[in-house]
Coordinates of C-alpha atoms and ligand atoms in Angstrom, one line a residue:
T1 CA -39.8 -28.8 -53.8
G2 CA -38.8 -25.3 -52.8
L3 CA -38.4 -24.3 -49.1
P4 CA -37.6 -26.8 -46.3
N5 CA -40.7 -28.6 -45.1
H6 CA -41.0 -28.7 -41.3
F7 CA -44.5 -30.3 -41.5
E8 CA -44.7 -34.1 -41.0
L9 CA -48.0 -35.8 -41.9
L10 CA -48.7 -38.6 -39.4
A11 CA -52.1 -39.8 -40.7
T12 CA -55.0 -38.9 -42.9
D13 CA -58.6 -39.9 -42.6
G14 CA -60.6 -38.7 -45.7
A15 CA -59.4 -35.2 -46.4
A16 CA -58.6 -34.8 -42.6
R17 CA -54.9 -34.9 -41.6
T18 CA -53.0 -35.0 -38.3
G19 CA -49.3 -34.1 -38.2
R20 CA -46.5 -32.3 -36.4
L21 CA -45.1 -28.9 -37.3
T22 CA -41.5 -28.4 -35.9
T23 CA -40.6 -24.9 -35.1
P24 CA -37.5 -23.3 -33.4
H25 CA -39.4 -23.0 -30.1
G26 CA -41.1 -26.5 -30.2
V27 CA -43.3 -28.8 -31.9
V28 CA -46.9 -28.0 -32.8
R29 CA -49.4 -30.9 -33.0
T30 CA -52.0 -30.5 -35.8
P31 CA -54.8 -29.9 -36.2
A32 CA -54.0 -27.1 -33.9
F33 CA -55.9 -24.3 -32.3
M34 CA -53.8 -21.2 -31.6
P35 CA -55.2 -19.1 -28.8
V36 CA -54.9 -15.3 -29.7
G37 CA -52.6 -13.3 -27.4
T38 CA -52.8 -10.1 -29.6
A39 CA -50.6 -7.7 -27.6
G40 CA -48.3 -10.1 -25.9
A41 CA -50.9 -11.4 -23.4
M42 CA -53.6 -14.0 -23.3
K43 CA -56.5 -11.8 -22.0
G44 CA -57.6 -13.1 -18.6
M45 CA -55.2 -16.0 -18.3
H46 CA -51.7 -16.8 -17.1
W47 CA -49.5 -18.4 -19.7
R48 CA -49.2 -21.3 -17.4
E49 CA -52.9 -22.1 -17.8
V50 CA -52.6 -21.7 -21.6
R51 CA -49.9 -24.3 -21.6
E52 CA -51.8 -26.7 -19.1
A53 CA -54.9 -26.3 -21.3
G54 CA -52.9 -28.0 -24.0
A55 CA -51.9 -25.2 -26.4
D56 CA -48.7 -25.8 -28.3
I57 CA -48.6 -22.4 -30.0
V58 CA -50.2 -18.9 -29.6
L59 CA -50.7 -16.0 -31.9
G60 CA -49.4 -12.4 -31.6
N61 CA -50.1 -9.4 -33.8
T62 CA -47.6 -7.2 -35.6
Y63 CA -50.0 -4.4 -35.8
H64 CA -50.4 -4.0 -32.0
L65 CA -46.9 -5.0 -30.9
M66 CA -45.2 -2.6 -33.4
L67 CA -47.3 0.3 -32.1
R68 CA -46.8 -0.7 -28.5
P69 CA -44.3 -1.6 -26.9
G70 CA -42.4 -1.5 -30.3
A71 CA -40.8 -4.3 -32.2
E72 CA -37.1 -3.1 -31.8
R73 CA -37.8 -2.9 -28.0
I74 CA -39.1 -6.5 -27.9
A75 CA -36.0 -7.6 -29.9
A76 CA -33.7 -5.9 -27.4
L77 CA -35.5 -7.7 -24.7
G78 CA -34.9 -11.0 -26.2
G79 CA -37.9 -11.5 -28.5
L80 CA -41.5 -12.2 -27.9
Q81 CA -41.2 -15.6 -26.4
R82 CA -38.8 -14.4 -23.7
F83 CA -40.5 -11.0 -23.3
T84 CA -43.9 -12.7 -22.6
G85 CA -42.6 -15.8 -20.8
W86 CA -44.6 -18.1 -23.0
N87 CA -41.3 -19.6 -24.3
G88 CA -43.0 -21.8 -26.9
P89 CA -43.9 -21.5 -30.6
M90 CA -45.6 -18.2 -31.7
L91 CA -47.2 -17.2 -35.0
T92 CA -47.6 -13.5 -35.8
D93 CA -50.1 -12.1 -38.2
S94 CA -48.6 -9.5 -40.6
G95 CA -50.8 -6.5 -39.9
G96 CA -52.7 -6.5 -43.1
F97 CA -56.0 -7.5 -41.6
Q98 CA -55.6 -5.5 -38.4
V99 CA -54.9 -2.3 -40.3
M100 CA -58.2 -2.8 -42.3
S101 CA -60.2 -3.6 -39.1
L102 CA -58.6 -1.2 -36.5
A103 CA -56.7 1.7 -38.0
D104 CA -58.1 5.1 -39.0
L105 CA -57.4 6.9 -42.2
R106 CA -55.9 4.0 -44.1
K107 CA -54.3 4.6 -47.5
V108 CA -53.1 1.7 -49.7
S109 CA -50.5 2.2 -52.4
E110 CA -48.3 -0.2 -54.4
H111 CA -45.5 0.4 -51.8
A112 CA -47.3 0.1 -48.5
V113 CA -50.4 0.8 -46.4
T114 CA -50.2 3.9 -44.3
F115 CA -52.5 4.6 -41.4
R116 CA -53.0 6.4 -38.2
S117 CA -52.2 4.5 -35.0
H118 CA -55.5 3.8 -33.0
I119 CA -53.5 4.4 -29.9
D120 CA -51.9 7.8 -30.4
G121 CA -52.9 8.8 -34.0
A122 CA -49.3 8.7 -35.1
K123 CA -48.8 8.2 -38.9
V124 CA -47.4 4.7 -39.6
E125 CA -46.3 3.1 -42.8
L126 CA -46.5 -0.7 -43.1
S127 CA -44.8 -2.2 -46.2
P128 CA -44.2 -5.9 -46.8
E129 CA -40.5 -5.3 -45.9
R130 CA -41.4 -3.5 -42.7
S131 CA -43.9 -6.1 -41.7
I132 CA -41.3 -8.9 -42.2
E133 CA -38.8 -6.8 -40.3
V134 CA -41.1 -6.4 -37.4
Q135 CA -41.8 -10.1 -37.3
R136 CA -38.2 -10.9 -37.4
F137 CA -37.6 -8.5 -34.5
L138 CA -40.5 -10.2 -32.6
G139 CA -38.7 -13.5 -33.3
S140 CA -42.0 -15.3 -34.3
D141 CA -41.6 -18.9 -35.4
I142 CA -44.2 -18.5 -38.1
A143 CA -44.4 -15.1 -39.9
M144 CA -47.3 -14.2 -42.2
Q145 CA -46.9 -12.3 -45.5
M146 CA -48.2 -8.8 -45.7
D147 CA -51.5 -8.7 -47.6
E148 CA -54.1 -6.2 -48.5
C149 CA -57.5 -7.0 -47.1
V150 CA -60.7 -5.7 -48.4
R151 CA -63.9 -5.8 -46.4
L152 CA -66.5 -8.1 -47.6
P153 CA -69.0 -7.7 -49.4
A154 CA -66.9 -6.1 -52.1
E155 CA -67.0 -5.6 -55.9
R156 CA -65.3 -8.5 -57.8
D157 CA -62.9 -5.9 -59.4
D158 CA -61.9 -4.7 -56.0
I159 CA -61.3 -8.2 -54.7
E160 CA -59.2 -9.0 -57.8
R161 CA -57.1 -5.8 -57.4
A162 CA -56.4 -6.6 -53.7
M163 CA -55.6 -10.2 -54.6
R164 CA -53.2 -9.3 -57.2
L165 CA -51.6 -6.6 -55.0
S166 CA -51.3 -9.3 -52.2
L167 CA -49.5 -11.6 -54.6
R168 CA -46.9 -8.9 -55.4
W169 CA -46.6 -8.3 -51.6
A170 CA -46.2 -12.0 -51.0
E171 CA -43.2 -12.0 -53.4
R172 CA -41.7 -9.0 -51.6
S173 CA -42.5 -10.5 -48.2
K174 CA -40.6 -13.7 -49.2
R175 CA -37.6 -11.8 -50.4
A176 CA -37.5 -9.7 -47.1
F177 CA -37.7 -13.0 -45.2
E178 CA -34.9 -14.7 -47.0
S179 CA -32.3 -13.7 -44.2
A180 CA -34.2 -15.6 -41.5
P181 CA -32.3 -18.5 -39.7
D182 CA -33.1 -22.0 -40.5
G183 CA -36.4 -23.3 -39.0
Y184 CA -38.2 -20.0 -39.0
M185 CA -41.2 -20.1 -41.4
L186 CA -43.2 -17.7 -43.6
F187 CA -46.7 -18.5 -44.7
G188 CA -48.6 -17.1 -47.7
I189 CA -52.2 -16.1 -47.5
V190 CA -54.7 -17.0 -50.2
Q191 CA -57.0 -14.2 -51.1
G192 CA -60.0 -13.9 -53.5
G193 CA -63.0 -13.3 -51.3
D194 CA -66.0 -15.5 -52.4
V195 CA -64.9 -15.8 -56.0
P196 CA -63.6 -19.3 -56.8
Q197 CA -61.5 -18.3 -59.9
L198 CA -59.8 -15.6 -57.8
R199 CA -59.1 -18.1 -55.0
H200 CA -57.5 -20.5 -57.5
A201 CA -55.3 -17.8 -59.1
S202 CA -54.2 -16.6 -55.7
A203 CA -53.4 -20.2 -54.5
Q204 CA -51.5 -21.0 -57.7
G205 CA -49.6 -17.7 -57.5
L206 CA -48.5 -18.4 -53.9
V207 CA -47.4 -22.0 -54.7
E208 CA -45.3 -20.7 -57.6
I209 CA -43.6 -18.3 -55.2
G210 CA -43.2 -21.0 -52.6
F211 CA -43.9 -20.8 -48.9
H212 CA -43.5 -23.0 -45.7
G213 CA -47.2 -23.1 -45.3
Y214 CA -50.4 -21.5 -46.7
A215 CA -53.2 -19.6 -45.0
I216 CA -56.8 -19.2 -46.3
G217 CA -57.6 -15.5 -45.6
G218 CA -60.5 -13.3 -46.2
L219 CA -63.0 -15.5 -44.5
A220 CA -64.5 -15.6 -41.0
V221 CA -65.6 -12.1 -41.5
G222 CA -69.3 -12.7 -40.9
E223 CA -70.1 -14.6 -44.1
P224 CA -72.5 -17.7 -43.6
Q225 CA -70.6 -20.9 -42.7
A226 CA -71.8 -22.4 -46.0
V227 CA -70.0 -19.7 -48.0
M228 CA -66.8 -20.2 -45.8
L229 CA -66.9 -24.0 -46.3
A230 CA -67.5 -23.7 -50.1
M231 CA -64.4 -21.4 -50.3
I232 CA -62.3 -24.0 -48.3
D233 CA -63.6 -26.7 -50.7
E234 CA -62.3 -24.5 -53.6
T235 CA -59.0 -23.5 -52.0
A236 CA -57.6 -26.5 -49.9
P237 CA -57.2 -28.9 -52.9
A238 CA -55.2 -26.2 -54.8
L239 CA -52.6 -26.1 -52.0
P240 CA -49.8 -28.6 -51.5
S241 CA -50.9 -31.5 -49.5
E242 CA -47.5 -31.9 -47.8
R243 CA -47.6 -28.3 -46.4
P244 CA -49.8 -27.0 -43.4
R245 CA -53.0 -25.2 -44.2
Y246 CA -54.2 -22.4 -41.8
L247 CA -57.7 -21.0 -41.8
M248 CA -57.3 -17.5 -40.3
G249 CA -59.7 -16.2 -37.7
V250 CA -61.7 -19.4 -37.4
G251 CA -63.8 -20.2 -35.5
T252 CA -66.5 -21.9 -33.5
P253 CA -66.0 -25.5 -32.5
D254 CA -68.5 -26.4 -35.4
D255 CA -66.6 -24.3 -37.9
M256 CA -63.3 -26.0 -37.0
L257 CA -64.8 -29.6 -37.1
E258 CA -66.1 -28.9 -40.6
A259 CA -62.8 -27.2 -41.7
V260 CA -60.7 -30.2 -40.4
K261 CA -63.0 -32.5 -42.4
R262 CA -61.9 -30.5 -45.5
G263 CA -58.2 -30.7 -44.9
V264 CA -57.4 -27.5 -42.7
D265 CA -54.6 -28.0 -40.1
M266 CA -54.3 -24.8 -38.1
F267 CA -56.9 -22.3 -36.6
D268 CA -56.9 -19.1 -34.5
C269 CA -59.9 -17.3 -33.0
V270 CA -60.6 -14.7 -30.3
M271 CA -63.9 -16.4 -29.6
P272 CA -63.0 -18.6 -26.7
T273 CA -61.4 -15.7 -24.7
R274 CA -63.7 -12.9 -26.0
N275 CA -66.9 -14.9 -25.5
G276 CA -65.5 -16.0 -22.1
R277 CA -65.2 -12.5 -21.0
H278 CA -68.8 -11.9 -22.0
G279 CA -70.1 -14.9 -19.9
V280 CA -70.4 -17.5 -22.7
A281 CA -68.9 -21.0 -22.0
F282 CA -68.0 -23.5 -24.7
T283 CA -68.5 -27.0 -23.4
R284 CA -68.6 -30.6 -24.6
L285 CA -72.3 -30.3 -24.6
G286 CA -72.6 -27.0 -26.5
Q287 CA -72.6 -23.3 -25.5
V288 CA -73.9 -22.0 -22.2
N289 CA -74.7 -18.4 -21.7
L290 CA -74.0 -17.9 -17.9
R291 CA -75.6 -14.4 -18.0
N292 CA -78.9 -16.2 -18.3
A293 CA -81.0 -16.1 -15.1
R294 CA -81.8 -19.8 -15.4
H295 CA -78.4 -20.6 -13.9
A296 CA -78.9 -18.5 -10.7
D297 CA -79.8 -21.5 -8.5
D298 CA -78.1 -24.3 -10.5
P299 CA -75.5 -26.1 -8.3
R300 CA -74.2 -28.3 -11.2
P301 CA -70.8 -27.6 -12.8
L302 CA -70.6 -26.9 -16.5
D303 CA -69.3 -30.4 -17.3
E304 CA -68.8 -33.1 -14.7
E305 CA -66.6 -35.1 -17.1
S306 CA -64.4 -32.1 -18.1
S307 CA -60.6 -32.5 -18.0
W308 CA -60.4 -29.0 -16.7
P309 CA -61.0 -28.5 -12.9
S310 CA -62.9 -25.2 -13.1
A311 CA -65.3 -26.7 -15.6
R312 CA -65.7 -29.8 -13.3
N313 CA -66.1 -27.9 -9.9
C314 CA -67.5 -24.5 -10.3
A315 CA -71.3 -24.3 -9.9
R316 CA -73.1 -22.6 -12.7
A317 CA -74.8 -20.5 -10.0
Y318 CA -71.4 -19.1 -8.9
L319 CA -70.2 -18.4 -12.6
H320 CA -73.6 -16.7 -13.1
H321 CA -73.0 -14.5 -10.0
L322 CA -69.5 -13.7 -11.0
V323 CA -70.6 -12.7 -14.5
K324 CA -73.6 -10.5 -13.3
A325 CA -71.4 -8.9 -10.6
G326 CA -68.7 -8.1 -13.3
E327 CA -66.2 -9.9 -11.1
T328 CA -62.8 -10.3 -13.0
L329 CA -62.7 -13.9 -11.8
G330 CA -65.7 -14.6 -13.9
A331 CA -63.9 -13.6 -17.1
M332 CA -60.8 -15.4 -16.0
L333 CA -62.6 -18.7 -15.2
L334 CA -64.6 -18.7 -18.4
S335 CA -61.6 -17.8 -20.6
E336 CA -59.6 -20.7 -19.2
I337 CA -62.7 -23.1 -19.3
N338 CA -63.1 -22.1 -23.1
I339 CA -59.5 -22.4 -24.1
A340 CA -59.3 -25.8 -22.3
Y341 CA -62.4 -27.0 -24.2
Y342 CA -61.0 -25.8 -27.6
Q343 CA -57.7 -27.8 -26.9
F344 CA -59.8 -30.7 -25.7
L345 CA -61.7 -30.7 -29.0
M346 CA -58.5 -30.5 -31.0
H347 CA -56.9 -33.3 -29.0
G348 CA -59.9 -35.5 -29.7
I349 CA -59.8 -34.6 -33.4
R350 CA -56.1 -35.5 -33.7
D351 CA -56.7 -38.7 -31.9
A352 CA -59.7 -39.7 -34.1
I353 CA -57.8 -39.0 -37.3
A354 CA -54.7 -41.0 -36.0
H355 CA -57.1 -43.9 -35.4
G356 CA -59.1 -43.7 -38.6
T357 CA -62.3 -42.8 -36.7
F358 CA -62.8 -39.2 -37.6
E359 CA -66.2 -39.8 -39.1
E360 CA -67.5 -41.4 -35.9
F361 CA -65.9 -38.6 -33.8
Y362 CA -67.5 -35.9 -36.1
R363 CA -71.0 -37.5 -35.7
R364 CA -70.7 -38.1 -31.9
T365 CA -69.4 -34.6 -31.2
R366 CA -72.1 -32.9 -33.1
E367 CA -74.7 -35.1 -31.2
D368 CA -73.2 -34.1 -27.9
W369 CA -73.4 -30.4 -28.8
A370 CA -77.1 -30.8 -29.7
R371 CA -77.7 -32.4 -26.3
G372 CA -76.5 -29.3 -24.4
Ligands
LIG16 C1 -58.6 -10.8 -46.7 C2 -57.7 -11.4 -45.7 C3 -57.2 -11.8 -44.8 C4 -56.3 -12.4 -43.9 N1 -55.1 -11.6 -43.7 C5 -54.4 -11.5 -42.6 N2 -53.1 -11.1 -42.6 N3 -55.0 -11.8 -41.4 C6 -56.3 -12.2 -41.3 C7 -56.9 -12.4 -40.1 C8 -58.3 -12.8 -40.0 N4 -59.2 -12.9 -39.1 C9 -60.3 -13.1 -39.6 N5 -61.5 -13.3 -38.9 C10 -61.7 -13.0 -37.5 N6 -60.3 -13.3 -41.0 C11 -59.0 -12.9 -41.2 C12 -58.3 -12.9 -42.5 C13 -57.0 -12.5 -42.6

């Protein structure tokens, strides 16, 4: 019903699903992890490595790119895929969350959110119409509706007010998106904080408007994992099973495994690259903080069985040295090692669901993490 559906479900195993999302710039295998290339670059990595690590799709941010270098400029240069050289599927966030978390002097009205740029203090207005216009200029394969994000914890009344405004902005975002060529997608974002009734009302409202896919927003902002998982349990079943579900800003390998188990198809998180820059590695056997002195004389690599050369060949002692010395190469190696592990995990998840062995995969993966 409603908008064309570019999502093909290949197999399910319990509530977990694996599928393919076809976009104008290529196919995305789900469950998918989207590395975050906020301002048109994957910090510390070449795009070639992002692709080799197994990523099908990356994320960019309307907020950052509209402020610098500018959406019209990127459009004139052929769009974000050509401008960056990634040349694959890209999803862009709408700016709602970034304005809340980055901008100064934010003011929200029915019409738009206005704020001062964190770069040069210029006054900027971001309405649903402008956010969609920017995402169309960027040429993103998947655009996100403009929403109003409240910091949690918040009063129930404030969460409800923001949820209802976001629904009216969802309607305006969809109307502004209507001119997009075939194949380009727009996702709605379920709001409602940690209040089940508000989550249901938000999901129902979005489904009535109709989107190509649905994101679960307003989580991964520091709440306990149990709260996040409870919200997914409330929200995922209220969304159409034939459309992709995207859990924004999530998360650790453990968060993603639990969310896939509850029917989530898409993820994005800065953790693999950000933690990499701070010396923390994600591996098959759990996390390793290379800043720790215990690695100073350890000749072993992070993971002898890793599919990624640097994880298989670089001695922990060397990585420890690079991190302590603040060498750029340390941030680069750990960023690629972490992105490669996140993609390795997603590949294993997709394969397990396709073979009906997700429960076994879930158990064994968590055992391996505990061994680390
Ligand atoms: C309320 C709300 C909401 C969502 N709205 C939009 N546009 N983007 C998001 C990005 C997020 N990142 C994280 N955690 C890192 N949670 C997010 C939530 C949202």
